[in-house]
mmCIF file of C-alpha atoms and ligand atoms in Angstrom:
data_model
loop_
_atom_site.group_PDB
_atom_site.id
_atom_site.type_symbol
_atom_site.label_atom_id
_atom_site.label_comp_id
_atom_site.label_asym_id
_atom_site.label_seq_id
_atom_site.Cartn_x
_atom_site.Cartn_y
_atom_site.Cartn_z
ATOM 1 C CA MET P 113 -2.499 -3.132 29.442
ATOM 2 C CA LYS P 114 -1.242 -0.278 27.180
ATOM 3 C CA GLY P 115 -3.581 1.695 25.346
ATOM 4 C CA GLU P 116 -7.091 1.447 24.808
ATOM 5 C CA ALA P 117 -8.494 -1.296 22.497
ATOM 6 C CA MET P 118 -10.753 0.083 19.875
ATOM 7 C CA ILE P 119 -11.298 -3.434 18.108
ATOM 8 C CA GLU P 120 -10.943 -6.710 20.056
ATOM 9 C CA LEU P 121 -11.427 -10.000 18.532
ATOM 10 C CA ARG P 122 -11.835 -12.862 21.021
ATOM 11 C CA ASN P 123 -11.395 -16.574 19.637
ATOM 12 C CA VAL P 124 -13.017 -15.479 16.336
ATOM 13 C CA SER P 125 -13.580 -18.291 13.592
ATOM 14 C CA ARG P 126 -15.469 -18.318 10.366
ATOM 15 C CA GLN P 127 -16.130 -21.204 8.410
ATOM 16 C CA PHE P 128 -17.462 -21.527 4.702
ATOM 17 C CA GLY P 129 -18.578 -25.099 4.476
ATOM 18 C CA ASP P 130 -15.121 -27.157 4.999
ATOM 19 C CA ILE P 131 -13.032 -24.167 4.727
ATOM 20 C CA THR P 132 -12.211 -22.581 7.992
ATOM 21 C CA ALA P 133 -11.354 -18.704 6.585
ATOM 22 C CA VAL P 134 -10.455 -17.477 9.946
ATOM 23 C CA ASP P 135 -9.281 -19.715 12.855
ATOM 24 C CA ASN P 136 -9.374 -18.758 16.351
ATOM 25 C CA LEU P 137 -8.122 -15.197 15.995
ATOM 26 C CA SER P 138 -7.610 -13.180 18.962
ATOM 27 C CA LEU P 139 -6.146 -9.722 18.784
ATOM 28 C CA ARG P 140 -6.308 -5.911 20.247
ATOM 29 C CA ILE P 141 -6.390 -3.096 17.972
ATOM 30 C CA GLU P 142 -5.853 0.024 19.752
ATOM 31 C CA LYS P 143 -7.361 3.808 19.003
ATOM 32 C CA GLY P 144 -5.336 5.344 16.464
ATOM 33 C CA GLU P 145 -3.284 2.620 15.088
ATOM 34 C CA ILE P 146 -2.809 1.748 11.598
ATOM 35 C CA CYS P 147 -2.847 -2.154 11.903
ATOM 36 C CA VAL P 148 -1.928 -3.884 8.918
ATOM 37 C CA PHE P 149 -3.155 -7.422 7.963
ATOM 38 C CA ILE P 150 -0.757 -9.157 5.383
ATOM 39 C CA GLY P 151 -0.489 -12.887 4.260
ATOM 40 C CA THR P 152 -0.753 -14.631 1.016
ATOM 41 C CA SER P 153 -4.064 -14.998 -0.892
ATOM 42 C CA GLY P 154 -6.960 -16.791 0.974
ATOM 43 C CA CYS P 155 -5.388 -16.662 4.263
ATOM 44 C CA GLY P 156 -8.515 -14.723 5.378
ATOM 45 C CA LYS P 157 -7.588 -11.274 5.712
ATOM 46 C CA SER P 158 -10.845 -9.857 3.466
ATOM 47 C CA THR P 159 -12.850 -12.373 5.707
ATOM 48 C CA THR P 160 -11.540 -10.859 8.706
ATOM 49 C CA LEU P 161 -12.446 -7.230 7.728
ATOM 50 C CA ARG P 162 -15.961 -8.590 6.760
ATOM 51 C CA LEU P 163 -16.448 -9.913 10.000
ATOM 52 C CA LEU P 164 -15.248 -6.745 11.661
ATOM 53 C CA ASN P 165 -18.247 -4.487 9.766
ATOM 54 C CA LYS P 166 -20.609 -7.491 10.090
ATOM 55 C CA LEU P 167 -21.213 -7.893 6.180
ATOM 56 C CA ILE P 168 -20.692 -11.597 7.326
ATOM 57 C CA ASP P 169 -21.006 -12.907 10.988
ATOM 58 C CA CYS P 170 -18.528 -15.086 13.061
ATOM 59 C CA SER P 171 -19.193 -18.840 13.210
ATOM 60 C CA SER P 172 -17.548 -18.627 17.062
ATOM 61 C CA GLY P 173 -16.038 -15.947 19.093
ATOM 62 C CA GLU P 174 -16.727 -12.421 19.611
ATOM 63 C CA ILE P 175 -15.911 -9.081 18.099
ATOM 64 C CA TRP P 176 -15.703 -5.844 20.340
ATOM 65 C CA VAL P 177 -15.790 -2.386 18.886
ATOM 66 C CA ASP P 178 -15.221 0.539 21.090
ATOM 67 C CA GLY P 179 -16.472 -1.498 24.099
ATOM 68 C CA GLU P 180 -19.523 -3.016 22.352
ATOM 69 C CA ASN P 181 -20.219 -6.570 21.429
ATOM 70 C CA VAL P 182 -21.004 -6.263 17.626
ATOM 71 C CA ALA P 183 -23.182 -9.486 17.623
ATOM 72 C CA LYS P 184 -25.426 -6.982 19.521
ATOM 73 C CA LEU P 185 -25.522 -4.082 17.162
ATOM 74 C CA ASP P 186 -27.591 -3.316 14.016
ATOM 75 C CA SER P 187 -25.385 -4.121 11.149
ATOM 76 C CA GLU P 188 -26.274 -1.297 9.083
ATOM 77 C CA LEU P 189 -25.703 1.213 11.944
ATOM 78 C CA LEU P 190 -22.171 -0.388 12.567
ATOM 79 C CA ARG P 191 -21.293 0.188 9.013
ATOM 80 C CA ARG P 192 -21.973 3.607 8.931
ATOM 81 C CA ARG P 193 -19.612 4.066 12.076
ATOM 82 C CA MET P 194 -17.043 2.166 9.740
ATOM 83 C CA GLY P 195 -15.419 3.442 6.469
ATOM 84 C CA TYR P 196 -14.965 0.569 3.967
ATOM 85 C CA ALA P 197 -12.463 1.350 1.098
ATOM 86 C CA ILE P 198 -11.668 -1.618 -1.428
ATOM 87 C CA GLN P 199 -9.503 -2.424 -4.274
ATOM 88 C CA SER P 200 -12.395 -2.192 -6.748
ATOM 89 C CA THR P 201 -13.361 1.180 -5.277
ATOM 90 C CA GLY P 202 -17.100 0.184 -5.492
ATOM 91 C CA LEU P 203 -17.953 3.600 -7.045
ATOM 92 C CA PHE P 204 -21.378 4.079 -8.576
ATOM 93 C CA PRO P 205 -20.904 4.581 -12.318
ATOM 94 C CA HIS P 206 -23.789 6.501 -13.014
ATOM 95 C CA TRP P 207 -23.161 8.717 -9.897
ATOM 96 C CA THR P 208 -20.734 11.895 -9.909
ATOM 97 C CA VAL P 209 -17.737 11.876 -7.724
ATOM 98 C CA ALA P 210 -19.714 14.425 -5.208
ATOM 99 C CA ARG P 211 -22.698 11.969 -4.950
ATOM 100 C CA ASN P 212 -20.568 9.005 -4.536
ATOM 101 C CA ILE P 213 -18.904 10.492 -1.806
ATOM 102 C CA GLY P 214 -22.062 11.929 0.049
ATOM 103 C CA VAL P 215 -23.775 8.509 0.093
ATOM 104 C CA VAL P 216 -23.511 7.853 3.861
ATOM 105 C CA PRO P 217 -24.233 11.418 5.030
ATOM 106 C CA ARG P 218 -27.125 11.340 2.715
ATOM 107 C CA LEU P 219 -28.225 7.676 4.487
ATOM 108 C CA LEU P 220 -27.846 9.675 7.824
ATOM 109 C CA GLY P 221 -30.173 12.452 6.947
ATOM 110 C CA TRP P 222 -27.453 15.083 6.905
ATOM 111 C CA PRO P 223 -28.957 18.496 5.265
ATOM 112 C CA ALA P 224 -27.720 18.973 1.633
ATOM 113 C CA ASP P 225 -25.530 22.126 2.531
ATOM 114 C CA LYS P 226 -23.594 20.092 5.230
ATOM 115 C CA ILE P 227 -23.074 17.174 2.835
ATOM 116 C CA GLU P 228 -21.709 19.611 -0.043
ATOM 117 C CA ALA P 229 -19.368 21.059 2.620
ATOM 118 C CA ARG P 230 -17.977 17.620 3.708
ATOM 119 C CA VAL P 231 -17.637 16.665 0.287
ATOM 120 C CA ARG P 232 -15.526 19.732 -0.588
ATOM 121 C CA GLU P 233 -13.448 19.484 2.738
ATOM 122 C CA LEU P 234 -12.609 15.550 1.585
ATOM 123 C CA LEU P 235 -11.787 16.471 -1.985
ATOM 124 C CA GLU P 236 -9.420 18.823 -0.992
ATOM 125 C CA LEU P 237 -8.034 16.650 1.667
ATOM 126 C CA LEU P 238 -7.569 14.141 -0.779
ATOM 127 C CA SER P 239 -5.761 16.633 -3.161
ATOM 128 C CA LEU P 240 -8.655 16.361 -5.808
ATOM 129 C CA PRO P 241 -9.732 20.111 -6.402
ATOM 130 C CA TYR P 242 -13.359 20.543 -5.890
ATOM 131 C CA THR P 243 -14.243 22.528 -9.118
ATOM 132 C CA ALA P 244 -12.398 19.950 -10.972
ATOM 133 C CA PHE P 245 -13.618 16.831 -9.794
ATOM 134 C CA ALA P 246 -17.097 17.062 -8.113
ATOM 135 C CA ALA P 247 -19.007 16.644 -11.274
ATOM 136 C CA LYS P 248 -16.801 14.203 -12.941
ATOM 137 C CA PHE P 249 -17.972 10.484 -13.510
ATOM 138 C CA PRO P 250 -15.933 7.569 -12.302
ATOM 139 C CA SER P 251 -15.228 6.519 -15.795
ATOM 140 C CA GLN P 252 -13.618 9.858 -16.066
ATOM 141 C CA LEU P 253 -11.039 9.256 -13.458
ATOM 142 C CA SER P 254 -7.737 7.691 -13.387
ATOM 143 C CA GLY P 255 -7.195 4.754 -11.103
ATOM 144 C CA GLY P 256 -5.377 6.820 -8.332
ATOM 145 C CA GLN P 257 -8.096 9.449 -8.733
ATOM 146 C CA ALA P 258 -10.638 6.679 -8.203
ATOM 147 C CA GLN P 259 -9.263 5.178 -5.261
ATOM 148 C CA ARG P 260 -8.797 8.868 -3.504
ATOM 149 C CA VAL P 261 -12.375 9.107 -4.042
ATOM 150 C CA GLY P 262 -13.142 5.506 -2.555
ATOM 151 C CA VAL P 263 -10.977 6.732 0.485
ATOM 152 C CA ALA P 264 -12.804 10.166 0.674
ATOM 153 C CA ARG P 265 -16.382 8.281 0.670
ATOM 154 C CA ALA P 266 -15.138 5.857 3.270
ATOM 155 C CA LEU P 267 -14.091 9.082 5.639
ATOM 156 C CA ALA P 268 -17.202 11.113 4.695
ATOM 157 C CA ALA P 269 -19.345 10.454 7.658
ATOM 158 C CA ASP P 270 -16.110 10.658 9.797
ATOM 159 C CA PRO P 271 -16.117 7.451 11.185
ATOM 160 C CA ASP P 272 -13.887 6.214 13.976
ATOM 161 C CA ILE P 273 -12.587 3.228 12.103
ATOM 162 C CA LEU P 274 -11.544 2.936 8.479
ATOM 163 C CA LEU P 275 -11.261 -0.509 6.904
ATOM 164 C CA MET P 276 -9.394 -0.860 3.801
ATOM 165 C CA ASP P 277 -8.871 -4.046 1.900
ATOM 166 C CA GLU P 278 -6.132 -3.614 -0.655
ATOM 167 C CA PRO P 279 -7.201 -0.219 -1.927
ATOM 168 C CA PHE P 280 -4.062 0.464 -3.539
ATOM 169 C CA GLY P 281 -3.605 -2.807 -4.978
ATOM 170 C CA ALA P 282 -4.546 -2.177 -8.494
ATOM 171 C CA LEU P 283 -2.293 0.986 -9.083
ATOM 172 C CA ASP P 284 1.077 1.373 -10.576
ATOM 173 C CA PRO P 285 4.124 1.362 -8.174
ATOM 174 C CA ILE P 286 4.472 5.280 -8.155
ATOM 175 C CA THR P 287 0.691 6.229 -7.808
ATOM 176 C CA ARG P 288 0.449 3.429 -5.098
ATOM 177 C CA GLU P 289 3.516 5.120 -3.216
ATOM 178 C CA SER P 290 2.005 8.501 -3.592
ATOM 179 C CA LEU P 291 -1.389 7.322 -2.073
ATOM 180 C CA GLN P 292 0.617 5.598 0.694
ATOM 181 C CA ASN P 293 2.097 9.084 1.626
ATOM 182 C CA GLU P 294 -1.122 10.635 1.077
ATOM 183 C CA LEU P 295 -2.913 8.407 3.836
ATOM 184 C CA LEU P 296 0.026 8.889 6.405
ATOM 185 C CA ARG P 297 -0.297 12.750 5.628
ATOM 186 C CA ILE P 298 -4.048 12.333 6.454
ATOM 187 C CA GLN P 299 -3.765 9.880 9.329
ATOM 188 C CA ALA P 300 -1.493 12.537 10.872
ATOM 189 C CA HIS P 301 -4.575 14.767 11.245
ATOM 190 C CA ILE P 302 -7.602 12.544 11.631
ATOM 191 C CA HIS P 303 -6.417 9.792 14.054
ATOM 192 C CA LYS P 304 -8.566 7.096 12.843
ATOM 193 C CA THR P 305 -8.440 3.490 13.899
ATOM 194 C CA ILE P 306 -7.422 2.079 10.129
ATOM 195 C CA VAL P 307 -7.303 -1.974 9.694
ATOM 196 C CA PHE P 308 -5.699 -1.945 6.316
ATOM 197 C CA VAL P 309 -5.089 -5.212 4.234
ATOM 198 C CA THR P 310 -2.310 -5.705 1.637
ATOM 199 C CA HIS P 311 -0.308 -8.631 0.232
ATOM 200 C CA ASP P 312 2.584 -6.002 -0.215
ATOM 201 C CA ILE P 313 5.262 -6.141 2.592
ATOM 202 C CA ASP P 314 6.705 -3.086 1.594
ATOM 203 C CA GLU P 315 3.443 -1.320 1.744
ATOM 204 C CA ALA P 316 2.825 -3.348 5.156
ATOM 205 C CA LEU P 317 6.179 -1.795 6.732
ATOM 206 C CA ARG P 318 5.653 1.406 5.292
ATOM 207 C CA LEU P 319 2.018 2.249 6.625
ATOM 208 C CA ALA P 320 1.716 0.229 9.895
ATOM 209 C CA SER P 321 2.214 0.902 13.405
ATOM 210 C CA ARG P 322 1.627 -3.165 13.755
ATOM 211 C CA ILE P 323 1.492 -5.808 11.203
ATOM 212 C CA VAL P 324 -0.550 -8.928 11.648
ATOM 213 C CA VAL P 325 1.084 -11.711 9.619
ATOM 214 C CA MET P 326 -1.714 -14.305 8.845
ATOM 215 C CA ASP P 327 -1.241 -17.840 7.426
ATOM 216 C CA LYS P 328 -4.299 -20.217 6.802
ATOM 217 C CA GLY P 329 -6.583 -18.186 8.938
ATOM 218 C CA ARG P 330 -4.206 -17.818 11.837
ATOM 219 C CA VAL P 331 -2.038 -15.203 13.376
ATOM 220 C CA VAL P 332 1.494 -16.199 12.795
ATOM 221 C CA GLN P 333 3.051 -12.920 14.381
ATOM 222 C CA TYR P 334 1.501 -9.319 15.451
ATOM 223 C CA ASP P 335 4.297 -6.806 15.871
ATOM 224 C CA THR P 336 5.623 -3.317 15.130
ATOM 225 C CA PRO P 337 7.377 -3.385 11.422
ATOM 226 C CA GLN P 338 10.999 -2.908 13.417
ATOM 227 C CA ASN P 339 10.192 -5.870 15.816
ATOM 228 C CA LEU P 340 9.196 -7.989 12.825
ATOM 229 C CA LEU P 341 12.436 -6.927 10.921
ATOM 230 C CA ASN P 342 14.377 -7.657 13.996
ATOM 231 C CA ASN P 343 12.805 -10.952 15.372
ATOM 232 C CA PRO P 344 10.700 -12.684 12.702
ATOM 233 C CA ALA P 345 8.743 -15.385 14.516
ATOM 234 C CA ASN P 346 9.359 -18.106 12.181
ATOM 235 C CA SER P 347 10.980 -19.066 8.574
ATOM 236 C CA PHE P 348 7.243 -18.041 7.175
ATOM 237 C CA VAL P 349 7.695 -14.484 8.320
ATOM 238 C CA GLU P 350 11.490 -14.453 7.137
ATOM 239 C CA ASN P 351 10.194 -15.298 3.765
ATOM 240 C CA LEU P 352 7.546 -12.783 3.587
ATOM 241 C CA LEU P 353 10.258 -10.353 4.451
ATOM 242 C CA GLY P 354 12.627 -11.490 1.973
ATOM 243 C CA GLN P 355 15.679 -12.874 4.043
ATOM 244 C CA GLY P 356 18.228 -10.945 1.537
ATOM 245 C CA GLU P 357 16.273 -7.772 1.390
ATOM 246 C CA ARG P 358 15.806 -7.202 5.404
ATOM 247 C CA GLY P 359 18.819 -4.956 5.768
ATOM 248 C CA LEU P 360 17.524 -2.428 3.216
ATOM 249 C CA LYS P 361 13.714 -2.797 4.524
ATOM 250 C CA ARG P 362 14.883 -1.974 7.862
ATOM 251 C CA ALA P 363 16.908 0.859 6.837
ATOM 252 C CA SER P 364 14.138 2.283 5.117
ATOM 253 C CA LEU P 365 12.181 2.583 8.318
ATOM 254 C CA GLN P 366 14.864 4.567 9.948
ATOM 255 C CA ARG P 367 15.471 8.518 9.621
ATOM 256 C CA VAL P 368 18.935 9.895 9.349
ATOM 257 C CA GLU P 369 18.712 12.219 12.106
ATOM 258 C CA GLN P 370 18.188 9.242 14.538
ATOM 259 C CA PHE P 371 21.817 8.082 13.562
ATOM 260 C CA MET P 372 23.440 11.607 12.869
ATOM 261 C CA LEU P 373 26.498 12.504 14.693
ATOM 262 C CA PRO P 374 27.355 16.182 15.873
ATOM 263 C CA LEU P 375 29.150 18.285 13.413
ATOM 264 C CA SER P 376 32.661 18.941 13.732
ATOM 265 C CA GLY P 377 34.705 20.984 11.536
ATOM 266 C CA GLU P 378 33.511 21.514 7.835
ATOM 267 C CA PRO P 379 30.299 19.731 6.862
ATOM 268 C CA PRO P 380 30.418 16.899 4.050
ATOM 269 C CA SER P 381 29.840 18.267 0.671
ATOM 270 C CA LEU P 382 27.042 16.104 0.075
ATOM 271 C CA ASP P 383 23.555 16.924 1.800
ATOM 272 C CA ILE P 384 20.780 14.749 2.755
ATOM 273 C CA GLU P 385 17.449 16.274 4.191
ATOM 274 C CA THR P 386 16.134 15.448 7.511
ATOM 275 C CA GLY P 387 13.189 13.091 7.424
ATOM 276 C CA SER P 388 15.130 10.863 4.725
ATOM 277 C CA SER P 389 15.473 7.354 5.492
ATOM 278 C CA LEU P 390 19.006 5.550 6.150
ATOM 279 C CA ARG P 391 18.266 3.612 2.799
ATOM 280 C CA GLN P 392 18.259 6.772 1.049
ATOM 281 C CA ALA P 393 21.380 7.961 2.587
ATOM 282 C CA LEU P 394 23.120 4.559 1.687
ATOM 283 C CA SER P 395 21.927 4.890 -1.945
ATOM 284 C CA LEU P 396 23.650 8.453 -2.155
ATOM 285 C CA MET P 397 26.893 7.192 -0.600
ATOM 286 C CA LEU P 398 27.067 4.417 -3.174
ATOM 287 C CA TRP P 399 26.239 6.676 -5.675
ATOM 288 C CA HIS P 400 28.339 9.480 -5.122
ATOM 289 C CA ARG P 401 31.069 7.331 -3.524
ATOM 290 C CA VAL P 402 31.402 9.113 -0.476
ATOM 291 C CA ASP P 403 31.535 7.913 3.139
ATOM 292 C CA GLN P 404 29.554 10.964 4.942
ATOM 293 C CA LEU P 405 26.702 13.142 4.252
ATOM 294 C CA CYS P 406 25.777 16.356 5.717
ATOM 295 C CA VAL P 407 22.246 16.381 7.560
ATOM 296 C CA ARG P 408 20.285 19.440 6.590
ATOM 297 C CA GLY P 409 16.747 20.490 7.850
ATOM 298 C CA PRO P 410 14.167 22.191 5.684
ATOM 299 C CA ASP P 411 15.861 25.711 6.378
ATOM 300 C CA SER P 412 19.194 24.209 5.090
ATOM 301 C CA SER P 413 20.825 24.535 8.215
ATOM 302 C CA ALA P 414 23.454 21.659 9.055
ATOM 303 C CA GLN P 415 22.005 19.694 11.571
ATOM 304 C CA GLY P 416 24.740 16.589 11.950
ATOM 305 C CA VAL P 417 26.910 14.299 9.866
ATOM 306 C CA LEU P 418 25.837 11.115 8.900
ATOM 307 C CA PRO P 419 29.150 8.625 8.303
ATOM 308 C CA ILE P 420 28.665 5.334 7.001
ATOM 309 C CA SER P 421 29.821 3.674 10.268
ATOM 310 C CA ALA P 422 26.494 5.190 11.613
ATOM 311 C CA VAL P 423 24.447 3.290 8.930
ATOM 312 C CA LEU P 424 26.484 0.192 9.797
ATOM 313 C CA HIS P 425 25.748 0.413 13.397
ATOM 314 C CA SER P 426 22.233 1.455 13.073
ATOM 315 C CA HIS P 427 20.762 -1.821 14.240
ATOM 316 C CA GLU P 428 22.515 -1.557 17.621
HETATM 317 N N1 ADP R 185 -18.336 -16.278 0.758
HETATM 318 C C1 ADP R 185 -17.260 -17.296 0.838
HETATM 319 N N2 ADP R 185 -18.027 -18.549 0.373
HETATM 320 C C2 ADP R 185 -17.097 -19.674 0.194
HETATM 321 N N3 ADP R 185 -15.768 -19.526 0.722
HETATM 322 C C3 ADP R 185 -15.008 -18.193 1.060
HETATM 323 C C4 ADP R 185 -15.890 -17.050 0.863
HETATM 324 N N4 ADP R 185 -15.260 -15.894 1.358
HETATM 325 C C5 ADP R 185 -14.143 -16.514 1.454
HETATM 326 N N5 ADP R 185 -14.114 -17.643 1.343
HETATM 327 C C6 ADP R 185 -12.702 -18.690 1.194
HETATM 328 O O1 ADP R 185 -12.033 -18.281 2.553
HETATM 329 C C7 ADP R 185 -10.818 -18.273 2.526
HETATM 330 C C8 ADP R 185 -10.109 -16.837 3.117
HETATM 331 O O2 ADP R 185 -10.448 -15.875 2.059
HETATM 332 P P1 ADP R 185 -10.200 -14.663 1.757
HETATM 333 O O3 ADP R 185 -10.478 -13.908 3.197
HETATM 334 O O4 ADP R 185 -10.969 -13.563 0.885
HETATM 335 O O5 ADP R 185 -8.728 -14.397 1.732
HETATM 336 P P2 ADP R 185 -7.616 -13.086 1.463
HETATM 337 O O6 ADP R 185 -8.412 -12.039 1.781
HETATM 338 O O7 ADP R 185 -6.654 -13.532 2.461
HETATM 339 O O8 ADP R 185 -7.186 -13.507 0.202
HETATM 340 C C9 ADP R 185 -10.442 -18.658 1.141
HETATM 341 O O9 ADP R 185 -10.369 -19.979 0.927
HETATM 342 C C10 ADP R 185 -11.471 -18.333 0.384
HETATM 343 O O10 ADP R 185 -11.901 -19.210 -0.625
HETATM 344 MG MG1 MG R 186 -8.543 -10.517 -0.043
#
């Protein structure tokens, strides 16, 4: 077995009357992963998250978190160890941003100065300057700012696990992309185990270390974004990926420096930065009608050359 399981579901089912929302789910989520659940509306994603933090109980099966069976844990205490961010943010409208973020630390009895320092740290982490935002009320925030506050609140007591249920679902595409980048940037520092629900395949491919594709309460495929694109388990997954778009989706996961060749002679006149995706490289080539790019590092030094043939053979 590789890695260490932070969360493990063993044959978990949850019924609501006649409806089986979650159907015999077994899954291991390793420490430090971003595990993204994706599937059509009603397939059981939110129910799974609510089972994890015991907002609801399993009808059968077991959930283990960090080596403990959650059935044996107090649900309030468990919830304080897991941050929870949702689409509607759930911020208290008559509380300031600072008070909203500090809600769990207050419940945990932290002293006031420690709470204030933590709120300050989190606001800065989420690119919301403390002096401008701490005293604002939720109604004074844009959708993107409110979601950032929701994420800050979920992180407030430094939980090991972060549960996120379509947190960016209501945002416009540009704000959504900047919050996705923000989440990846933050995760590189905090290394939480993140369980993230979305119905947007591009969001899933972008954020996930592993993706759980769900349909009718069951796991259809559990794999890395690369493997999902290269080997979709069945036509349901193929459709989810959008067959005609697969090439571009895969190219957006691959970095130019993985495929560039050593420079020989004059570098090509058109540049692309390291860290850019093959999709961006392809788009530049199409736009400028060139068949090779010079890959340059952050210091502008030429690192290599990316010919279109390297892009075409990138899946091998
Ligand atoms: N509290 C509830 N009572 C009754 N049915 C529910 C409840 N919560 C979820 N369901 C049903 O369970 C199924 C899965 O719902 P949900 O987990 O919210 O799906 P998703 O988040 O993937 O859209 C749906 O059929 C939904 O109607
Ligand atoms: Mg849902």
